[in-house]
CSV table of C-alpha atoms in Angstrom, one decimal:
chain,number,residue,atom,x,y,z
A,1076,UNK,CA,-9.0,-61.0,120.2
A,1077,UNK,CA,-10.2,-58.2,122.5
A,1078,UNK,CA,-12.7,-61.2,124.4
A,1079,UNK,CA,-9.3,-63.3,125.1
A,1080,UNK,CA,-7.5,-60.4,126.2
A,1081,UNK,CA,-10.2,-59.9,128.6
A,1082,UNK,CA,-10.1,-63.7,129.5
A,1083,UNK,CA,-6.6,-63.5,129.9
A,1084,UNK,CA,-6.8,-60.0,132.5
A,1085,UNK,CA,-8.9,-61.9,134.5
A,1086,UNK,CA,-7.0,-64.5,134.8
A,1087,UNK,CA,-3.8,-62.2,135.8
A,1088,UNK,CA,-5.9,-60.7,138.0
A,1089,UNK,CA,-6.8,-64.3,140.1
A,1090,UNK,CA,-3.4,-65.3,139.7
A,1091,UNK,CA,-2.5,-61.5,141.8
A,1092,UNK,CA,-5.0,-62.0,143.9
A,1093,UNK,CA,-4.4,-65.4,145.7
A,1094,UNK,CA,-0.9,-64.6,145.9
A,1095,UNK,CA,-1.3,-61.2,147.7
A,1096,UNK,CA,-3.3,-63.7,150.2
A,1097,UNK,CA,-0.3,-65.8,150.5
A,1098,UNK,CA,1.3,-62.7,151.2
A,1099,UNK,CA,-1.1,-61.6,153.8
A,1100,UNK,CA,-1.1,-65.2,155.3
A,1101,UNK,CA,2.8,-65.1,156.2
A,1102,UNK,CA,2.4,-62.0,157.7
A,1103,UNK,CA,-0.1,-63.0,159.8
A,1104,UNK,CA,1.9,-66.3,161.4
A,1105,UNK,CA,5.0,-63.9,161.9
A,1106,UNK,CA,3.0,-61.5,163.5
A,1107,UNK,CA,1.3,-63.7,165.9
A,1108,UNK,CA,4.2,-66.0,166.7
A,1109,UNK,CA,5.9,-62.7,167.2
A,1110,UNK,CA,2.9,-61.3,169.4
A,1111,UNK,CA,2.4,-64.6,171.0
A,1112,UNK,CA,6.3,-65.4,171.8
A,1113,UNK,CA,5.2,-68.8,169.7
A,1114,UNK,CA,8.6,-70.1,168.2
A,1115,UNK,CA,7.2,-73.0,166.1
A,1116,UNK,CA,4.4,-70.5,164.2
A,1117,UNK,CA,7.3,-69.2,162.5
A,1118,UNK,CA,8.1,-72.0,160.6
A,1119,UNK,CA,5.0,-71.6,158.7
A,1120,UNK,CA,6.3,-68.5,157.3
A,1121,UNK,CA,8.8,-70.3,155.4
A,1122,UNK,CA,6.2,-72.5,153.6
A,1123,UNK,CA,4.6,-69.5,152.8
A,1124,UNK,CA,7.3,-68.0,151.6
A,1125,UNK,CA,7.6,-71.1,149.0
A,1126,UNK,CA,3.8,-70.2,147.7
A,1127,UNK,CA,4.4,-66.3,147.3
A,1128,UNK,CA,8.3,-67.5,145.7
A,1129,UNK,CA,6.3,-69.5,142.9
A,1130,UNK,CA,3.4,-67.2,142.7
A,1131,UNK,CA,6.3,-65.0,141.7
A,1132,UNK,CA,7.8,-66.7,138.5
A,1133,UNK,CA,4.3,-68.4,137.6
A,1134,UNK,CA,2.7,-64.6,137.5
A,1135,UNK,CA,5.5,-63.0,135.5
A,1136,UNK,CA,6.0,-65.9,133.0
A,1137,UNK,CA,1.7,-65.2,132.5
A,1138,UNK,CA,2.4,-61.0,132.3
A,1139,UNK,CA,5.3,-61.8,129.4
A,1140,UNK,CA,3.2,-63.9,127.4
A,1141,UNK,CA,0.4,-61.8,127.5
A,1142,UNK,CA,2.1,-58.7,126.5
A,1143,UNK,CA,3.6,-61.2,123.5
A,1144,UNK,CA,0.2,-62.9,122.2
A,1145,UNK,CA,-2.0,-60.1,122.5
A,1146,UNK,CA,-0.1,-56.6,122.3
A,1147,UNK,CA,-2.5,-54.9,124.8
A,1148,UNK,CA,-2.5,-50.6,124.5
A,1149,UNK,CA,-3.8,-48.1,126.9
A,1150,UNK,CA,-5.6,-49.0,130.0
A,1151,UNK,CA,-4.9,-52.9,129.4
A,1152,UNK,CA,-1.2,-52.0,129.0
A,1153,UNK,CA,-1.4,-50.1,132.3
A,1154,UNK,CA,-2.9,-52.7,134.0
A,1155,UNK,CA,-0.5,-55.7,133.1
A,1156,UNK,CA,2.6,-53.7,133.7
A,1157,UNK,CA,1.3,-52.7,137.2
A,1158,UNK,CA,0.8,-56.4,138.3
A,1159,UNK,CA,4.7,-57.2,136.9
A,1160,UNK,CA,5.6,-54.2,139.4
A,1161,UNK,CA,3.2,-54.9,142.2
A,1162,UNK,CA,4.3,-59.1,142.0
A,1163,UNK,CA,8.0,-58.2,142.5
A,1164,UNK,CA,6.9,-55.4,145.5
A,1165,UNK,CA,4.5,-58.7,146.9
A,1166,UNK,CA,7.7,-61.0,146.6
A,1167,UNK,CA,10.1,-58.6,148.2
A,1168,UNK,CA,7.2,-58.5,151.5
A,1169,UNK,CA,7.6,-62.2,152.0
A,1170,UNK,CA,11.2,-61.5,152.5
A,1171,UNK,CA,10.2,-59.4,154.7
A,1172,UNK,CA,7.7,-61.9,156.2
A,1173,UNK,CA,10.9,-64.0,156.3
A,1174,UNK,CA,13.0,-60.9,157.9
A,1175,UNK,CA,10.5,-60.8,160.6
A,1176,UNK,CA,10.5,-64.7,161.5
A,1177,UNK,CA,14.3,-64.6,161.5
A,1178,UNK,CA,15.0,-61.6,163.8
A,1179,UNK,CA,11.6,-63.0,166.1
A,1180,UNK,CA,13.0,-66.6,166.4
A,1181,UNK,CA,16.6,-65.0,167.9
A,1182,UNK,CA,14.4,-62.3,169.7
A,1183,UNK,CA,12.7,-65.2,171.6
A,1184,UNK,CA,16.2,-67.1,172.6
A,1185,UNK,CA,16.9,-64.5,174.8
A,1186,UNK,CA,16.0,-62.9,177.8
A,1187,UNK,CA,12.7,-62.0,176.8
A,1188,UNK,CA,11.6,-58.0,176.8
A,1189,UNK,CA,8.2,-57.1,176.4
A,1190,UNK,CA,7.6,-55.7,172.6
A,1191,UNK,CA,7.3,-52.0,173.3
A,1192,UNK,CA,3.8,-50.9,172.3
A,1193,UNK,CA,4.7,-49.5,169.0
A,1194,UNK,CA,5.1,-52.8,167.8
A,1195,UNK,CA,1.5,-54.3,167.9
A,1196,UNK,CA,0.8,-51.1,166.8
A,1197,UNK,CA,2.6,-51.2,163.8
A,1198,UNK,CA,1.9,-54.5,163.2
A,1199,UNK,CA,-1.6,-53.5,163.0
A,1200,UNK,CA,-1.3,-50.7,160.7
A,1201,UNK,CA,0.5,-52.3,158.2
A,1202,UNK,CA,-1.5,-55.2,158.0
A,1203,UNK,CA,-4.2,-53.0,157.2
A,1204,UNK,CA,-2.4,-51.2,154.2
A,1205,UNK,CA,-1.9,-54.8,153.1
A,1206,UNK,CA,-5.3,-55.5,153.1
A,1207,UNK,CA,-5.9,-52.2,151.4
A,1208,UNK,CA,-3.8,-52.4,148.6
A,1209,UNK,CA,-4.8,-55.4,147.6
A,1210,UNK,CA,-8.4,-54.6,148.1
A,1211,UNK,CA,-8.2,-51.0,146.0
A,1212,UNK,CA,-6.4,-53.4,143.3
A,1213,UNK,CA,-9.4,-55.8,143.2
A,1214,UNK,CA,-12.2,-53.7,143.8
A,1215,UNK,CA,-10.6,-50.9,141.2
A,1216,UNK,CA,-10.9,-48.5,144.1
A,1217,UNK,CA,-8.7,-45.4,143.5
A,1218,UNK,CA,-9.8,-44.0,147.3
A,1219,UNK,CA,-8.6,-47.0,149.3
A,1220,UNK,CA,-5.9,-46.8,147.2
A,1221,UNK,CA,-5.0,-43.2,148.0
A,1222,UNK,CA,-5.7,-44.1,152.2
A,1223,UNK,CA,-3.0,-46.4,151.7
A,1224,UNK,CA,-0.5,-43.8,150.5
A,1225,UNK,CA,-1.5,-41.5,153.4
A,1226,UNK,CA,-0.6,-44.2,156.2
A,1227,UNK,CA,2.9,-44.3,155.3
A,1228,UNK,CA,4.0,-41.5,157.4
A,1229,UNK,CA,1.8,-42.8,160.4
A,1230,UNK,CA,3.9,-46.0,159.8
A,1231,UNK,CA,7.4,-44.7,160.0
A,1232,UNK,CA,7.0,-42.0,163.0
A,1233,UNK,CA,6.1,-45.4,164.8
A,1234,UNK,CA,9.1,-47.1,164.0
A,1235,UNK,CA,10.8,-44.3,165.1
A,1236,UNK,CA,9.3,-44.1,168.6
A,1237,UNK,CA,10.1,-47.8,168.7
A,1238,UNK,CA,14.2,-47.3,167.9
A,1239,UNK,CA,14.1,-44.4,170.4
A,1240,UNK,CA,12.3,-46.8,173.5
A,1241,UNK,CA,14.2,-49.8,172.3
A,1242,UNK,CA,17.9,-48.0,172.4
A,1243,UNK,CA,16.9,-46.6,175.9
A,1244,UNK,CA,16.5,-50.4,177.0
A,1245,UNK,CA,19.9,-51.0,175.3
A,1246,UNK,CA,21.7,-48.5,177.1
A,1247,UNK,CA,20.1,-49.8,180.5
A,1248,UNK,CA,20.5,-53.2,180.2
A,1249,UNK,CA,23.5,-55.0,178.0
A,1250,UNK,CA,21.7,-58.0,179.0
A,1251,UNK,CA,18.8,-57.1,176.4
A,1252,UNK,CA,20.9,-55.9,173.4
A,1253,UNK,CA,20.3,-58.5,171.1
A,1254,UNK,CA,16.6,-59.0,171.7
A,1255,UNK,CA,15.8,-55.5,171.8
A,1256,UNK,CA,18.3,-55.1,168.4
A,1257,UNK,CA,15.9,-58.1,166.8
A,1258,UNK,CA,13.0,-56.0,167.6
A,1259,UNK,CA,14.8,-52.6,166.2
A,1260,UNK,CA,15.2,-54.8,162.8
A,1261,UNK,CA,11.6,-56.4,163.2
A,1262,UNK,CA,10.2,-52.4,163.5
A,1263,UNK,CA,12.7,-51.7,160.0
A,1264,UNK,CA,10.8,-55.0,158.3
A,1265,UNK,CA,7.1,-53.6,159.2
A,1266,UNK,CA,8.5,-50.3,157.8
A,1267,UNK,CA,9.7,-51.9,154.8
A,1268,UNK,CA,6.2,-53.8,154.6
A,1269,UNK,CA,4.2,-50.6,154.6
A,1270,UNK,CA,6.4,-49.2,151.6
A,1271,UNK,CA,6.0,-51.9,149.6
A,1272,UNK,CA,1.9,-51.8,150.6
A,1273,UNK,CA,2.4,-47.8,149.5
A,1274,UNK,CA,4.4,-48.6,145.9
A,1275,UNK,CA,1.1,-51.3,145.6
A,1276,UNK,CA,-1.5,-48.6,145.8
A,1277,UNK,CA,0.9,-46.3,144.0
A,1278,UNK,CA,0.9,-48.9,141.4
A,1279,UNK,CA,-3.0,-49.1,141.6
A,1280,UNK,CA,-3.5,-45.3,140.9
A,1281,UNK,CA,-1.4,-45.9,137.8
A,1282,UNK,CA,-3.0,-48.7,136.7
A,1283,UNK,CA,-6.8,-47.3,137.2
A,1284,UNK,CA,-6.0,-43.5,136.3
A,1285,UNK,CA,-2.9,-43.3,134.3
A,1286,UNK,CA,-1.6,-40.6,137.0
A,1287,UNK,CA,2.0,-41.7,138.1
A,1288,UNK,CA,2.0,-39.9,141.3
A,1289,UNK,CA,5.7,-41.2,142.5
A,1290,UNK,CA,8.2,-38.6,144.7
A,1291,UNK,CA,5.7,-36.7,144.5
A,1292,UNK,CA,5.4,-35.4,140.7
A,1293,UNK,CA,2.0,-35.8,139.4
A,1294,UNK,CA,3.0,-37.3,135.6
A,1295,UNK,CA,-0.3,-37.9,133.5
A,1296,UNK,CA,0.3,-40.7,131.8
A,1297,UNK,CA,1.1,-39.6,128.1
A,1298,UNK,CA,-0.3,-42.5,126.2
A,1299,UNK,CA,-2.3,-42.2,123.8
A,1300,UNK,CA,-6.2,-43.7,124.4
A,1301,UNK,CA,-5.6,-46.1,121.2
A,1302,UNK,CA,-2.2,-46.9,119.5
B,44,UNK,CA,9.4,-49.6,111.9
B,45,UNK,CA,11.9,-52.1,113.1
B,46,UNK,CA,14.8,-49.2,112.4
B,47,UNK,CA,13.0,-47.1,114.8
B,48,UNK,CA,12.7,-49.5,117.6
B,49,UNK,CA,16.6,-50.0,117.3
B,50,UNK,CA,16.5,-46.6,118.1
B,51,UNK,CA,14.1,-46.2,120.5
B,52,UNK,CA,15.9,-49.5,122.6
B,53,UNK,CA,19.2,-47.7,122.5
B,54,UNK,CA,17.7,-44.9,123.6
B,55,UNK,CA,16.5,-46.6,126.5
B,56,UNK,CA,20.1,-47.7,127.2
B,57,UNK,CA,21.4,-44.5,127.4
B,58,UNK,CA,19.1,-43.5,129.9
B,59,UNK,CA,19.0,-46.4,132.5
B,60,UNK,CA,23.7,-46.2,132.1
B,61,UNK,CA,23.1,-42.2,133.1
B,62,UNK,CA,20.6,-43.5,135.9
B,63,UNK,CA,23.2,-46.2,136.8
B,64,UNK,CA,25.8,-43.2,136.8
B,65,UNK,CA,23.9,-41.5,139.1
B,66,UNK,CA,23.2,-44.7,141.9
B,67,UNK,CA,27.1,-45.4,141.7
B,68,UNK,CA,27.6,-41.6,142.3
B,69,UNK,CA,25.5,-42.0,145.0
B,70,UNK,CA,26.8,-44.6,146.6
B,71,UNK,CA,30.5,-43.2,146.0
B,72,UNK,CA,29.6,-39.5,148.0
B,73,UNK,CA,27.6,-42.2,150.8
B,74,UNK,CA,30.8,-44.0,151.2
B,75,UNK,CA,33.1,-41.5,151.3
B,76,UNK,CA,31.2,-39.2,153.5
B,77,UNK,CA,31.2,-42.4,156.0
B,78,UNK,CA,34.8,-43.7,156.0
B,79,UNK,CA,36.4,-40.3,155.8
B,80,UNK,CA,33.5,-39.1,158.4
B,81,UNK,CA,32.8,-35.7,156.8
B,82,UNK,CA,29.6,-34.9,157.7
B,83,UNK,CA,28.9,-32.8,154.9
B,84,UNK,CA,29.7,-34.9,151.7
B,85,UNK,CA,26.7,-36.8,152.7
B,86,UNK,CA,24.4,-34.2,151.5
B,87,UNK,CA,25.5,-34.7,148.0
B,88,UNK,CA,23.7,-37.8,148.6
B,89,UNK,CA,20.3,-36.2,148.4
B,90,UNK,CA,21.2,-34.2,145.1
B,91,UNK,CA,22.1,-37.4,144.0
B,92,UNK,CA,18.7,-39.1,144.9
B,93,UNK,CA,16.7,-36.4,143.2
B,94,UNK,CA,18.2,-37.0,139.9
B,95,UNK,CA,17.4,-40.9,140.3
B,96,UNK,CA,14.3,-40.1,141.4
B,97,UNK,CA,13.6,-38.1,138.3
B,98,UNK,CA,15.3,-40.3,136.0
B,99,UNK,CA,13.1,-43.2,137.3
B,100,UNK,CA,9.7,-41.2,136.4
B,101,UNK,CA,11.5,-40.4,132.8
B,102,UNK,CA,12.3,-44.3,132.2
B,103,UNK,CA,9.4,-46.0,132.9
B,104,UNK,CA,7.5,-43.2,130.8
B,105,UNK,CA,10.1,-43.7,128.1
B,106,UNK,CA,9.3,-47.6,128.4
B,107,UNK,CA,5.8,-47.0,128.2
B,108,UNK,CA,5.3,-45.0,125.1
B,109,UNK,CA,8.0,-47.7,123.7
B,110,UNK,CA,5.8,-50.7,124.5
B,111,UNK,CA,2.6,-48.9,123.4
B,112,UNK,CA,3.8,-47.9,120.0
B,113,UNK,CA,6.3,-50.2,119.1
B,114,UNK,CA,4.5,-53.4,120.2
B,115,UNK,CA,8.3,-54.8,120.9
B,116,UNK,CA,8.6,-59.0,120.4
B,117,UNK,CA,10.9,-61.7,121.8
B,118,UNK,CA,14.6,-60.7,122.8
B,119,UNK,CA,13.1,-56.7,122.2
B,120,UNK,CA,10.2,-57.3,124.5
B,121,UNK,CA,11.9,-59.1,127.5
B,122,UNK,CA,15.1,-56.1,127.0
B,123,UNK,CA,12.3,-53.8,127.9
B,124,UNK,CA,10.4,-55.3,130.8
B,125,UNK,CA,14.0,-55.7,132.4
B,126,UNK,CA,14.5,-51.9,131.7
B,127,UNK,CA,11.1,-51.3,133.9
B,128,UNK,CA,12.6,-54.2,136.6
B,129,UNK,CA,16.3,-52.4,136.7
B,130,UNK,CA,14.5,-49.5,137.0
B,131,UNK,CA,12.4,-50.1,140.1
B,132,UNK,CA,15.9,-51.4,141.4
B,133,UNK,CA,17.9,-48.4,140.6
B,134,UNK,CA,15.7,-46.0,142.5
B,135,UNK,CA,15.6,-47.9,145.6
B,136,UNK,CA,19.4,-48.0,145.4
B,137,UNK,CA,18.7,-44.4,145.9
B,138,UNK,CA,16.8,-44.5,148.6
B,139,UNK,CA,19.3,-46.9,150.4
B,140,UNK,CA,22.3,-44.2,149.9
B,141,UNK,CA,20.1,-42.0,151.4
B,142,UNK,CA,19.7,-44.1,154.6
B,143,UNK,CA,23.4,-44.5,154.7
B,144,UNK,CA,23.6,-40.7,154.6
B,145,UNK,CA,21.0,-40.6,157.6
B,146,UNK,CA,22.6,-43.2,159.3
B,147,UNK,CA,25.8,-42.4,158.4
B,148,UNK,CA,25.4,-38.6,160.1
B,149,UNK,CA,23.5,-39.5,163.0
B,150,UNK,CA,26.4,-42.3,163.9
B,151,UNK,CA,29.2,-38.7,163.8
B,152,UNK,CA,27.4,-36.7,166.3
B,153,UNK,CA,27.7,-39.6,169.2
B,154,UNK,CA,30.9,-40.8,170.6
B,155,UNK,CA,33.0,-41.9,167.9
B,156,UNK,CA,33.4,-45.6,167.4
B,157,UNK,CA,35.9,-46.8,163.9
B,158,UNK,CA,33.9,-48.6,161.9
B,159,UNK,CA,34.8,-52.4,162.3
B,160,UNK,CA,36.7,-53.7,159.3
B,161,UNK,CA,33.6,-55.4,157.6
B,162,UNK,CA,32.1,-52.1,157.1
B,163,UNK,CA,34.5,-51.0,154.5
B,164,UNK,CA,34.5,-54.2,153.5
B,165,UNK,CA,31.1,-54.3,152.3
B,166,UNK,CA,31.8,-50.6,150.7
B,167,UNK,CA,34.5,-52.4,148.4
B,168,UNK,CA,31.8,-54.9,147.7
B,169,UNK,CA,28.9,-54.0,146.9
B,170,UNK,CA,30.6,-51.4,145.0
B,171,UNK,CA,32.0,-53.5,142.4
B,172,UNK,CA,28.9,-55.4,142.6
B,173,UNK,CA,26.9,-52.2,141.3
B,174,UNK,CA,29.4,-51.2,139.2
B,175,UNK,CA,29.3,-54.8,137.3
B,176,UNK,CA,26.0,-55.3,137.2
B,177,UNK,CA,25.4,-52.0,135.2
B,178,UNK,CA,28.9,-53.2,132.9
B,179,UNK,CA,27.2,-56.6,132.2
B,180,UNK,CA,24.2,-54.5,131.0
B,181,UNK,CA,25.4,-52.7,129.3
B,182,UNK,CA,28.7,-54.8,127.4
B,183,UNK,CA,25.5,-57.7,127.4
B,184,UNK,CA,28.2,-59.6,129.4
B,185,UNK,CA,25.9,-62.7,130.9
B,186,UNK,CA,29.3,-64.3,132.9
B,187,UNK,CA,29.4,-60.5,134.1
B,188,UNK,CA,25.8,-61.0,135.9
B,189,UNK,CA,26.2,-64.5,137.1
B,190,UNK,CA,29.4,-63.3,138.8
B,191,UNK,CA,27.6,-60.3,140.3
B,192,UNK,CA,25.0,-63.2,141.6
B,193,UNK,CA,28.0,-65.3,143.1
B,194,UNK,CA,29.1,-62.3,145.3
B,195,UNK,CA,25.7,-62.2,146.8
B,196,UNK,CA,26.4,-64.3,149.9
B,197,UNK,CA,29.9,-63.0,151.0
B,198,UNK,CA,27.9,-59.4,151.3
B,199,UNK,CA,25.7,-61.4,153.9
B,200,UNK,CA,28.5,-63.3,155.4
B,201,UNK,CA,30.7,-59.6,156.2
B,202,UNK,CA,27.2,-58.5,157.5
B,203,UNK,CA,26.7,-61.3,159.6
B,204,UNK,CA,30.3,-60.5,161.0
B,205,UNK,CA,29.9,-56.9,161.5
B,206,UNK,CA,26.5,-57.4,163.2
B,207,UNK,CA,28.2,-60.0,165.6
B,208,UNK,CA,30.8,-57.3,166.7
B,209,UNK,CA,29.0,-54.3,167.1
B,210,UNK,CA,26.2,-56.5,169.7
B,211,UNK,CA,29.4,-57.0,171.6
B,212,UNK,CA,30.8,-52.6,171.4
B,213,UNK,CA,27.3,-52.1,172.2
B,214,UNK,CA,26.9,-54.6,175.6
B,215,UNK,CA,30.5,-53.5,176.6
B,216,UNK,CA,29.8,-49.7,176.3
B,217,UNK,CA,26.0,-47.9,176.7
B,218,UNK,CA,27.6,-44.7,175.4
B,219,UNK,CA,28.4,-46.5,171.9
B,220,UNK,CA,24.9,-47.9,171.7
B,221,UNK,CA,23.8,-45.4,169.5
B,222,UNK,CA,27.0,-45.1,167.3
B,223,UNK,CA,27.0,-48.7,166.5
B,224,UNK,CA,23.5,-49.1,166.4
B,225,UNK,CA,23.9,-46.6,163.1
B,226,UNK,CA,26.5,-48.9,161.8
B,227,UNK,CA,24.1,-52.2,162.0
B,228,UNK,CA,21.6,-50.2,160.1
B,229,UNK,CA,24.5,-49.0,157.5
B,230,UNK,CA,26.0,-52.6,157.4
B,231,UNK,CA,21.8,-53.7,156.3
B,232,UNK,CA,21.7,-50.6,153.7
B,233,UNK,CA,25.0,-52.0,152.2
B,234,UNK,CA,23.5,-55.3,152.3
B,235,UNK,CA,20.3,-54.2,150.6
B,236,UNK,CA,22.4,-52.3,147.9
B,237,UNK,CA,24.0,-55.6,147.3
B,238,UNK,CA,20.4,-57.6,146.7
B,239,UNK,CA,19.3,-55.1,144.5
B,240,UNK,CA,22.6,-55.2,142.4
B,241,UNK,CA,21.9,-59.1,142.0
B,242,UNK,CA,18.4,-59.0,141.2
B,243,UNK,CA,20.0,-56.6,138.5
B,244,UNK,CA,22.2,-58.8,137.3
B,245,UNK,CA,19.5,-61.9,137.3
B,246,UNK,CA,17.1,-59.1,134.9
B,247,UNK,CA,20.5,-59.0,132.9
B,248,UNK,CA,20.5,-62.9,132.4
B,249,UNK,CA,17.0,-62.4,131.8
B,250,UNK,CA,17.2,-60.4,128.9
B,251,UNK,CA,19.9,-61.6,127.4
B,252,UNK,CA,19.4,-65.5,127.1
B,253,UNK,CA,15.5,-65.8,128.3
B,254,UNK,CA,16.4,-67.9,131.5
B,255,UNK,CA,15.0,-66.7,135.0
B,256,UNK,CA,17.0,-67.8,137.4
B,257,UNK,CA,15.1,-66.4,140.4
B,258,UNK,CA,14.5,-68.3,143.5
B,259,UNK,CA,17.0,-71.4,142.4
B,260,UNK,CA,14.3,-72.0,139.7
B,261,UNK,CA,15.7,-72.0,136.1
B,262,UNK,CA,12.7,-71.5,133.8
B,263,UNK,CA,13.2,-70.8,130.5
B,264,UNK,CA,11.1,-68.0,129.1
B,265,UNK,CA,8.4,-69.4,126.8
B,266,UNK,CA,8.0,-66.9,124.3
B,267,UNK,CA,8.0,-68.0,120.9
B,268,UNK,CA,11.0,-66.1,118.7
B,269,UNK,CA,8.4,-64.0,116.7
B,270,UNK,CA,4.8,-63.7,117.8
């Protein structure tokens, strides 16, 4: 029992895995045809959207059976309900991915405005925390985990430099009020991305430590070792 | 043993219809604070959040230890993990009243604009839709959730509206930039609120008959009756 439990974690954990890279793939077309002003990139964000849609029903059907068949306790118990959490917080950032490829593909129909530089900026931090979270829920790493956590901050004082800049170009030209709105909602999405990266390596530092660190209570978890 | 998971699963219902309580409060105070523009009902909105936000800690922990000790099967097992899903939902229905509260105050101290009619629109709306998803929790009402699912696009459809008509206040008038660039923002917290009350209501069909309906797929959940 406790080697096909094993087999079975594994197995959630590859399944996790090469979604989060679907995941990171979307946002890496939106983000370049975004960065690029490429409007046909952004159609692959849609059939990644497909991948990460499936990866989402496929990964949750596995979690519910495991929990089922083989009653895992403790750490194992942890870990499977932090991958049904951290699937629907992967799902809900190719929405996102989605978000961004809508509002970019309307942002490039009009007159086109430069992206302010807060926007590659952000673009680049929160593909990073991506990256991260995923990487501290592989590699077990608590650390990465807790860097992740600290970026969030860094994340939304950009996006709010970026809604100050972009409403001053509003108010100068109504000529760029719809493209510069697209890029206020493409700043919100990246936001949105970096929370969802956060509640990932919140999700992590559950899974790996039992410590529930959310709104800031620190909540050991009270579970007993074996049950 | 079977006596005291009956227990324990009521239990768990109490708490996630007082967290409901609290998210419709929410969202009431948000509202109000908006359409009546009185600046200072939307603090209320914070109390609000910190008793979801606690709440939300309490339930998962309460799932947990319920999962853990009463290794729950079947109908008991998926009722749980879409306790932990409604959950996640609930809090960041929180956090969305709180942006309408930020939104909603930072849109009073510019020039005031009247909210275009889709606004309170969506208020009615998403309302009911919060309000029903919890009933069909709670009364096990499945026609309840699929209705809640139905409403789902006309929420987009009065957003789409009100996003159309505030581009054109905002290229008419620099000074209402700012006012109606709030009221976008609100008209996308509203919208959020109204996702979040359908993914509710497809955890509810979850539950209660085993089909996920997610995505357009309809995948009936494989679990054998007793394992």
């Amino acid at each position: 029992m406790e080697k096909v439990l094993e087999v079975r974690i594994e197995e959630l954990k590859r399944k996790l895995v090469l979604m989060g890279a679907h995941v990171e793939k979307a946002l890496e077309v939106a983000s370049q045809a975004l960065l690029l002003k490429d409007q046909k990139t952004f159609q692959q964000v849609h059939e990644y959207e497909k991948k990460i849609n499936a990866d989402h029903i496929e990964l949750d059907s596995t979690c519910m059976e495991l929990l089922a068949k083989q009653g895992p306790v403790a750490k194992d118990l942890r870990f499977v309900i932090s991958v049904i959490k951290i699937n629907t917080d992967l799902e809900r950032m190719g929405d996102q991915c989605v978000n961004i490829a809508y509002n970019g593909k309307e942002y490039l129909n009009f007159v086109a405005i430069e992206p302010n530089n807060e926007i590659p900026k952000m673009v680049n931090k929160v593909r990073a925390m991506v990256k991260d979270s995923l990487d501290a829920f592989v590699l077990e790493d608590v650390e990465k985990a807790k860097h992740v956590v600290s970026c969030d901050d860094e994340v939304d004082e950009l996006k709010n430099e970026s809604f100050k800049q972009l409403v001053q170009v509003m108010q100068k030209d109504p000529q760029k009020v719809q493209p510069a709105l697209n890029l206020i909602l493409i700043a919100r999405n990246l936001e949105r991305l970096g929370d969802h990266a956060t509640n990932i390596a919140e999700g992590v530092i559950y899974a790996y430590t039992g410590k529930d660190i959310r709104h800031g209570f620190l909540k050991m978890n009270k579970l007993p070792k074996q049950v």
